[in-house]
Tab-separated table of C-alpha atoms in Angstrom:
chain	number	residue	atom	x	y	z
P	30	MET	CA	-77.548	3.604	26.770
P	31	LYS	CA	-77.409	7.194	25.769
P	32	ARG	CA	-74.908	7.906	29.039
P	33	LEU	CA	-73.099	5.401	27.066
P	34	TRP	CA	-73.603	7.648	23.937
P	35	THR	CA	-72.047	10.990	26.809
P	36	LEU	CA	-69.384	8.997	27.547
P	37	PHE	CA	-68.606	7.748	24.278
P	38	LEU	CA	-68.265	11.199	22.521
P	39	LEU	CA	-66.177	12.350	25.923
P	40	CYS	CA	-62.905	10.416	25.657
P	41	ALA	CA	-63.291	11.120	22.036
P	42	ALA	CA	-62.791	15.076	22.976
P	43	LEU	CA	-60.536	14.408	26.026
P	44	CYS	CA	-58.429	10.706	25.135
P	45	PRO	CA	-55.396	11.569	23.724
P	46	VAL	CA	-54.707	9.643	20.553
P	47	LYS	CA	-51.041	8.824	19.445
P	48	ALA	CA	-50.783	9.871	16.367
P	49	LYS	CA	-49.929	7.420	13.282
P	50	GLU	CA	-45.794	8.512	12.040
P	51	PRO	CA	-45.853	9.854	8.395
P	52	TYR	CA	-42.666	7.390	7.875
P	53	GLN	CA	-41.710	3.977	7.194
P	54	ILE	CA	-38.506	2.500	8.583
P	55	LYS	CA	-37.442	-0.246	6.464
P	56	LEU	CA	-34.036	-2.693	7.133
P	57	HIS	CA	-32.046	-4.173	4.295
P	58	ASP	CA	-28.938	-6.468	3.739
P	59	TYR	CA	-26.221	-4.983	3.446
P	60	ALA	CA	-24.679	-5.529	-0.293
P	61	THR	CA	-22.289	-4.909	-2.890
P	62	ALA	CA	-20.994	-4.699	-6.572
P	63	PRO	CA	-18.377	-4.283	-8.017
P	64	THR	CA	-17.780	-1.367	-10.722
P	65	SER	CA	-15.961	-0.458	-13.805
P	66	GLY	CA	-13.391	1.620	-12.374
P	67	GLY	CA	-12.951	-1.627	-10.135
P	68	GLY	CA	-14.863	-0.255	-6.827
P	69	THR	CA	-17.944	-0.525	-4.796
P	70	THR	CA	-21.585	0.093	-5.519
P	71	ALA	CA	-24.265	0.484	-3.067
P	72	LEU	CA	-27.025	-2.970	-3.989
P	73	VAL	CA	-30.349	-3.128	-1.714
P	74	GLY	CA	-30.265	-7.187	-0.020
P	75	LYS	CA	-33.547	-8.181	0.919
P	76	GLU	CA	-36.030	-6.863	3.489
P	77	ARG	CA	-35.186	-8.110	6.565
P	78	GLN	CA	-37.212	-8.872	9.635
P	79	GLN	CA	-35.778	-11.375	11.891
P	80	PHE	CA	-31.886	-10.197	12.966
P	81	ALA	CA	-28.934	-11.766	14.017
P	82	VAL	CA	-25.038	-11.345	13.683
P	83	ALA	CA	-23.120	-14.030	12.064
P	84	MET	CA	-21.531	-16.644	13.500
P	85	GLY	CA	-17.509	-15.188	13.431
P	86	GLU	CA	-18.862	-11.543	13.274
P	87	LYS	CA	-19.889	-8.379	16.318
P	88	THR	CA	-21.207	-6.708	14.554
P	89	LEU	CA	-24.422	-6.576	12.437
P	90	ARG	CA	-24.691	-3.976	9.490
P	91	LEU	CA	-28.026	-3.027	8.069
P	92	GLN	CA	-28.930	-0.603	4.646
P	93	VAL	CA	-31.632	1.115	7.015
P	94	GLN	CA	-34.530	2.779	4.374
P	95	ILE	CA	-37.499	5.245	4.966
P	96	PRO	CA	-39.582	5.844	1.969
P	97	LEU	CA	-40.694	9.547	1.372
P	98	SER	CA	-44.592	9.508	0.520
P	99	SER	CA	-44.509	13.230	0.516
P	100	PRO	CA	-41.789	15.744	0.317
P	101	LEU	CA	-38.928	15.600	3.276
P	102	GLY	CA	-39.390	18.986	2.776
P	103	ALA	CA	-43.715	18.916	4.323
P	104	LYS	CA	-42.892	17.873	7.655
P	105	VAL	CA	-39.948	18.957	8.753
P	106	LYS	CA	-37.903	23.033	8.857
P	107	SER	CA	-34.752	22.492	6.912
P	108	ARG	CA	-33.416	18.530	7.689
P	109	ALA	CA	-33.492	14.881	8.717
P	110	TYR	CA	-31.737	13.486	11.582
P	111	LEU	CA	-31.974	9.557	12.058
P	112	LYS	CA	-30.579	8.477	14.715
P	113	VAL	CA	-30.116	4.637	15.590
P	114	VAL	CA	-29.309	3.949	19.649
P	115	HIS	CA	-28.201	1.200	21.509
P	116	GLN	CA	-29.437	0.049	24.858
P	117	ASP	CA	-27.986	-2.201	27.060
P	118	LYS	CA	-28.236	-2.902	30.821
P	119	GLY	CA	-30.598	0.645	31.093
P	120	ARG	CA	-27.938	1.948	28.858
P	121	ASP	CA	-28.885	4.179	25.592
P	122	THR	CA	-25.318	4.043	23.799
P	123	PRO	CA	-26.280	6.030	20.223
P	124	VAL	CA	-24.222	3.752	17.855
P	125	HIS	CA	-25.450	5.861	14.212
P	126	ASP	CA	-27.005	8.666	12.993
P	127	TRP	CA	-27.068	10.892	9.678
P	128	GLN	CA	-29.180	13.606	8.593
P	129	TRP	CA	-30.649	15.007	5.357
P	130	PRO	CA	-31.916	18.242	3.877
P	131	ALA	CA	-35.547	19.572	3.091
P	132	ASP	CA	-34.911	20.193	0.025
P	133	TYR	CA	-33.417	16.124	-0.827
P	134	LYS	CA	-34.816	14.646	-3.641
P	135	GLY	CA	-34.633	11.400	-3.664
P	136	LYS	CA	-37.563	9.143	-3.093
P	137	VAL	CA	-35.964	7.636	-0.379
P	138	LEU	CA	-33.659	8.079	3.107
P	139	THR	CA	-30.578	6.169	2.751
P	140	THR	CA	-27.610	5.216	4.972
P	141	GLU	CA	-26.033	1.901	6.527
P	142	ALA	CA	-25.475	0.997	9.877
P	143	TYR	CA	-24.135	-1.311	12.664
P	144	PHE	CA	-25.746	-3.332	14.730
P	145	LEU	CA	-24.706	-5.519	17.894
P	146	PRO	CA	-26.582	-8.223	19.648
P	147	GLY	CA	-29.527	-6.464	22.043
P	148	THR	CA	-32.916	-3.632	21.466
P	149	HIS	CA	-31.894	-0.813	18.884
P	150	ILE	CA	-33.589	2.041	19.135
P	151	ILE	CA	-33.812	3.627	14.791
P	152	SER	CA	-36.203	6.852	14.322
P	153	LEU	CA	-36.414	9.704	12.583
P	154	HIS	CA	-37.051	13.529	13.651
P	155	ASP	CA	-37.432	16.637	12.534
P	156	GLY	CA	-33.462	17.804	12.641
P	157	ASP	CA	-33.995	21.293	14.519
P	158	GLN	CA	-37.355	20.308	16.951
P	159	GLN	CA	-35.686	16.938	18.133
P	160	GLU	CA	-39.675	16.077	19.880
P	161	VAL	CA	-41.230	15.977	16.327
P	162	LEU	CA	-41.244	12.316	15.922
P	163	LEU	CA	-41.159	10.963	11.741
P	164	ALA	CA	-40.879	7.310	11.737
P	165	LYS	CA	-39.335	4.909	14.996
P	166	ARG	CA	-38.559	1.103	15.006
P	167	ILE	CA	-37.809	-1.994	17.561
P	168	ILE	CA	-34.979	-4.068	16.540
P	169	HIS	CA	-34.091	-6.962	19.036
P	170	VAL	CA	-30.833	-7.993	17.201
P	171	GLY	CA	-29.850	-12.044	18.169
P	172	GLU	CA	-27.048	-13.390	19.125
P	173	PRO	CA	-24.578	-14.407	15.893
P	174	MET	CA	-25.355	-18.682	16.145
P	175	SER	CA	-25.437	-21.224	13.250
P	176	ALA	CA	-25.912	-20.896	9.977
P	177	LYS	CA	-28.190	-23.750	9.939
P	178	ALA	CA	-30.692	-23.154	12.193
P	179	ASP	CA	-32.086	-20.716	10.481
P	180	PRO	CA	-30.568	-19.057	7.243
P	181	SER	CA	-33.159	-16.348	6.955
P	182	ASN	CA	-32.744	-14.777	9.949
P	183	ILE	CA	-28.704	-14.545	9.580
P	184	THR	CA	-27.643	-11.650	7.880
P	185	SER	CA	-23.921	-12.348	6.726
P	186	VAL	CA	-21.099	-8.966	7.490
P	187	PRO	CA	-17.634	-9.728	5.330
P	188	ASN	CA	-14.669	-10.311	6.940
P	189	ALA	CA	-13.142	-7.754	4.621
P	190	PRO	CA	-15.213	-4.285	3.486
P	191	TYR	CA	-12.613	-2.931	2.388
P	192	ASP	CA	-9.960	-3.669	-0.926
P	193	ARG	CA	-6.710	-1.944	1.086
P	194	LYS	CA	-4.116	-2.306	-1.681
P	195	ASN	CA	-6.800	0.740	-3.165
P	196	PHE	CA	-5.540	2.808	0.113
P	197	ASN	CA	-2.440	4.532	0.897
P	198	ILE	CA	-2.238	7.259	3.723
P	199	TRP	CA	0.755	9.629	3.415
P	200	THR	CA	2.509	11.389	6.047
P	201	THR	CA	3.757	14.346	4.566
P	202	LYS	CA	4.532	17.779	4.693
P	203	SER	CA	1.927	18.920	2.846
P	204	ILE	CA	0.139	18.064	-1.043
P	205	ASP	CA	-0.077	20.279	-4.144
P	206	ASP	CA	-2.820	21.650	-6.249
P	207	HIS	CA	-3.001	17.700	-8.534
P	208	TRP	CA	-3.236	16.010	-4.717
P	209	LYS	CA	0.505	14.722	-4.954
P	210	PRO	CA	2.401	14.342	-1.686
P	211	VAL	CA	5.125	16.887	-1.652
P	212	GLY	CA	7.809	16.051	1.166
P	213	ALA	CA	7.008	12.323	2.113
P	214	SER	CA	8.314	10.971	4.638
P	215	ASN	CA	8.178	8.496	7.541
P	216	LYS	CA	10.569	10.763	10.244
P	217	ILE	CA	10.003	14.087	11.869
P	218	LYS	CA	11.322	15.289	14.631
P	219	ALA	CA	9.091	15.369	17.468
P	220	GLY	CA	6.893	17.908	18.415
P	221	SER	CA	6.956	19.287	14.871
P	222	CYS	CA	3.871	19.769	12.172
P	223	ILE	CA	2.267	16.570	9.771
P	224	THR	CA	0.143	16.413	7.160
P	225	LEU	CA	-2.291	13.122	7.199
P	226	PHE	CA	-3.161	11.323	4.371
P	227	PHE	CA	-5.419	9.319	2.677
P	228	ASP	CA	-5.777	8.852	-0.962
P	229	SER	CA	-7.975	6.084	-2.587
P	230	ALA	CA	-7.195	4.760	-6.498
P	231	VAL	CA	-10.774	4.498	-6.545
P	232	LYS	CA	-13.486	6.623	-4.954
P	233	LEU	CA	-15.648	6.114	-1.974
P	234	LYS	CA	-19.562	6.046	-1.388
P	235	ASN	CA	-19.890	9.003	2.061
P	236	LEU	CA	-20.785	5.908	5.100
P	237	GLY	CA	-20.873	9.464	7.356
P	238	MET	CA	-18.132	11.062	9.790
P	239	MET	CA	-15.079	9.695	8.855
P	240	ARG	CA	-12.793	8.636	12.694
P	241	TRP	CA	-8.456	9.391	12.283
P	242	GLY	CA	-6.537	7.191	15.611
P	243	ILE	CA	-3.601	8.242	16.770
P	244	TYR	CA	-1.781	5.403	18.413
P	245	LYS	CA	1.942	5.272	20.332
P	246	ILE	CA	2.996	1.370	19.948
P	247	LEU	CA	4.497	0.432	23.489
P	248	PRO	CA	8.145	-1.779	23.511
P	249	ASN	CA	6.129	-4.865	24.167
P	250	GLY	CA	4.329	-3.805	20.949
P	251	ARG	CA	0.548	-2.694	22.141
P	252	GLU	CA	-0.902	0.582	20.745
P	253	GLU	CA	-1.823	2.828	23.397
P	254	TYR	CA	-4.117	5.743	22.662
P	255	VAL	CA	-2.792	9.226	21.352
P	256	ASN	CA	-5.702	10.714	19.806
P	257	GLN	CA	-8.501	10.416	17.335
P	258	LYS	CA	-10.469	13.583	15.126
P	259	ASP	CA	-13.321	12.967	13.771
P	260	GLN	CA	-13.897	14.186	9.919
P	261	GLY	CA	-16.365	15.208	7.834
P	262	VAL	CA	-17.171	14.400	3.639
P	263	GLN	CA	-18.986	16.603	2.178
P	264	LEU	CA	-19.453	14.569	-1.447
P	265	GLN	CA	-21.208	11.282	-2.256
P	266	GLU	CA	-17.965	10.012	-3.933
P	267	TRP	CA	-14.907	10.575	-2.802
P	268	ARG	CA	-11.301	9.729	-2.581
P	269	ARG	CA	-9.133	11.787	-0.867
P	270	LEU	CA	-8.988	13.296	3.091
P	271	SER	CA	-6.329	15.932	5.644
P	272	TYR	CA	-5.197	17.486	8.128
P	273	GLU	CA	-2.519	19.064	9.681
P	274	GLU	CA	-1.269	18.291	12.825
P	275	CYS	CA	0.876	19.567	15.245
P	276	SER	CA	0.692	17.860	18.969
P	277	ASP	CA	0.354	14.473	18.996
P	278	PHE	CA	3.643	13.923	18.115
P	279	ALA	CA	5.865	15.599	21.106
P	280	SER	CA	7.689	13.079	21.939
P	281	ARG	CA	9.566	10.216	19.938
P	282	GLY	CA	8.615	6.664	19.802
P	283	GLN	CA	7.153	4.505	16.905
P	284	TYR	CA	2.946	5.460	16.099
P	285	ARG	CA	0.360	4.229	14.617
P	286	ILE	CA	-2.564	5.846	12.847
P	287	TYR	CA	-5.415	4.381	11.245
P	288	LEU	CA	-9.218	5.276	9.674
P	289	SER	CA	-11.847	4.603	9.376
P	290	THR	CA	-15.313	5.148	9.630
P	291	LYS	CA	-17.333	6.411	12.670
P	292	ASP	CA	-19.364	4.498	12.795
P	293	ASP	CA	-16.962	1.060	12.756
P	294	ALA	CA	-14.989	2.599	15.392
P	295	ASP	CA	-17.994	3.725	17.546
P	296	VAL	CA	-19.334	-0.080	17.048
P	297	HIS	CA	-15.453	-2.086	17.751
P	298	SER	CA	-14.813	0.643	20.720
P	299	GLY	CA	-11.032	1.678	18.245
P	300	VAL	CA	-10.624	3.058	15.640
P	301	ASN	CA	-8.074	0.062	15.278
P	302	ASN	CA	-10.096	-2.346	14.230
P	303	LYS	CA	-10.537	-5.095	11.407
P	304	ASN	CA	-12.546	-2.787	9.579
P	305	TYR	CA	-9.632	0.239	8.918
P	306	LEU	CA	-9.455	1.278	5.444
P	307	ALA	CA	-6.295	1.947	6.367
P	308	LYS	CA	-2.727	2.289	8.483
P	309	THR	CA	1.222	3.692	8.236
P	310	ASP	CA	3.962	3.594	11.004
P	311	LEU	CA	5.518	7.195	11.964
P	312	TRP	CA	9.016	7.642	13.399
P	313	VAL	CA	9.347	10.753	15.923
P	314	GLU	CA	12.817	11.439	16.362
């Protein structure tokens, strides 16, 4: 008996003990409600424990929620960093990331992400010391199935997540102090600069990095990839985004310009997917 007690004390002193992660990752249905201004606001949907892509959809959209049991600044140096990784055939592919400052005042860390069928690792880290793990969750998202099979397993993704009648992309020489395009035209000379200006009639929630995509229209109508640019949004709610492009319209022809979220573009392997916010055509002479 004494020998067993000695072994127990020795193991207690030397055997590693996995530290409990300070936060928990919760996943909810993505839900919205209309606002009086004609836009939408995010709601907290039903919490999910099982996941599957709805029939007719490619991805599952979920709201990631991490309740803060203690101030974020007590756990991180300057920022918390969340990442979502999709595991497929031995490859780890990042599909979403987000961060919050250490002085974040909210009680819940929240972001939205799209999930492909398969295994996903969701983890929260100290952004400056990513070996410091604050929370981790592994989920499996099932392939699309009929809603009749198991309704509790299905989270629908809307076919039209954006009301595009509120959005417009201008190709213009410049933008004035009142956010009006100056010298707007859908025709430019080859090799000249043009400002790409996205304008929304309603405020949009910050969904992370946005991605501009430029394609050239071939004679057979196919879109040929030219370039893309990721652009951050600093405000929690925003309406406008712009940048000047001087190199991608070097040759004559018809071009198509898209704007989408970076998450959508990564999940669907291109900006020109069904979830883009807006698009416009430009003729280069």
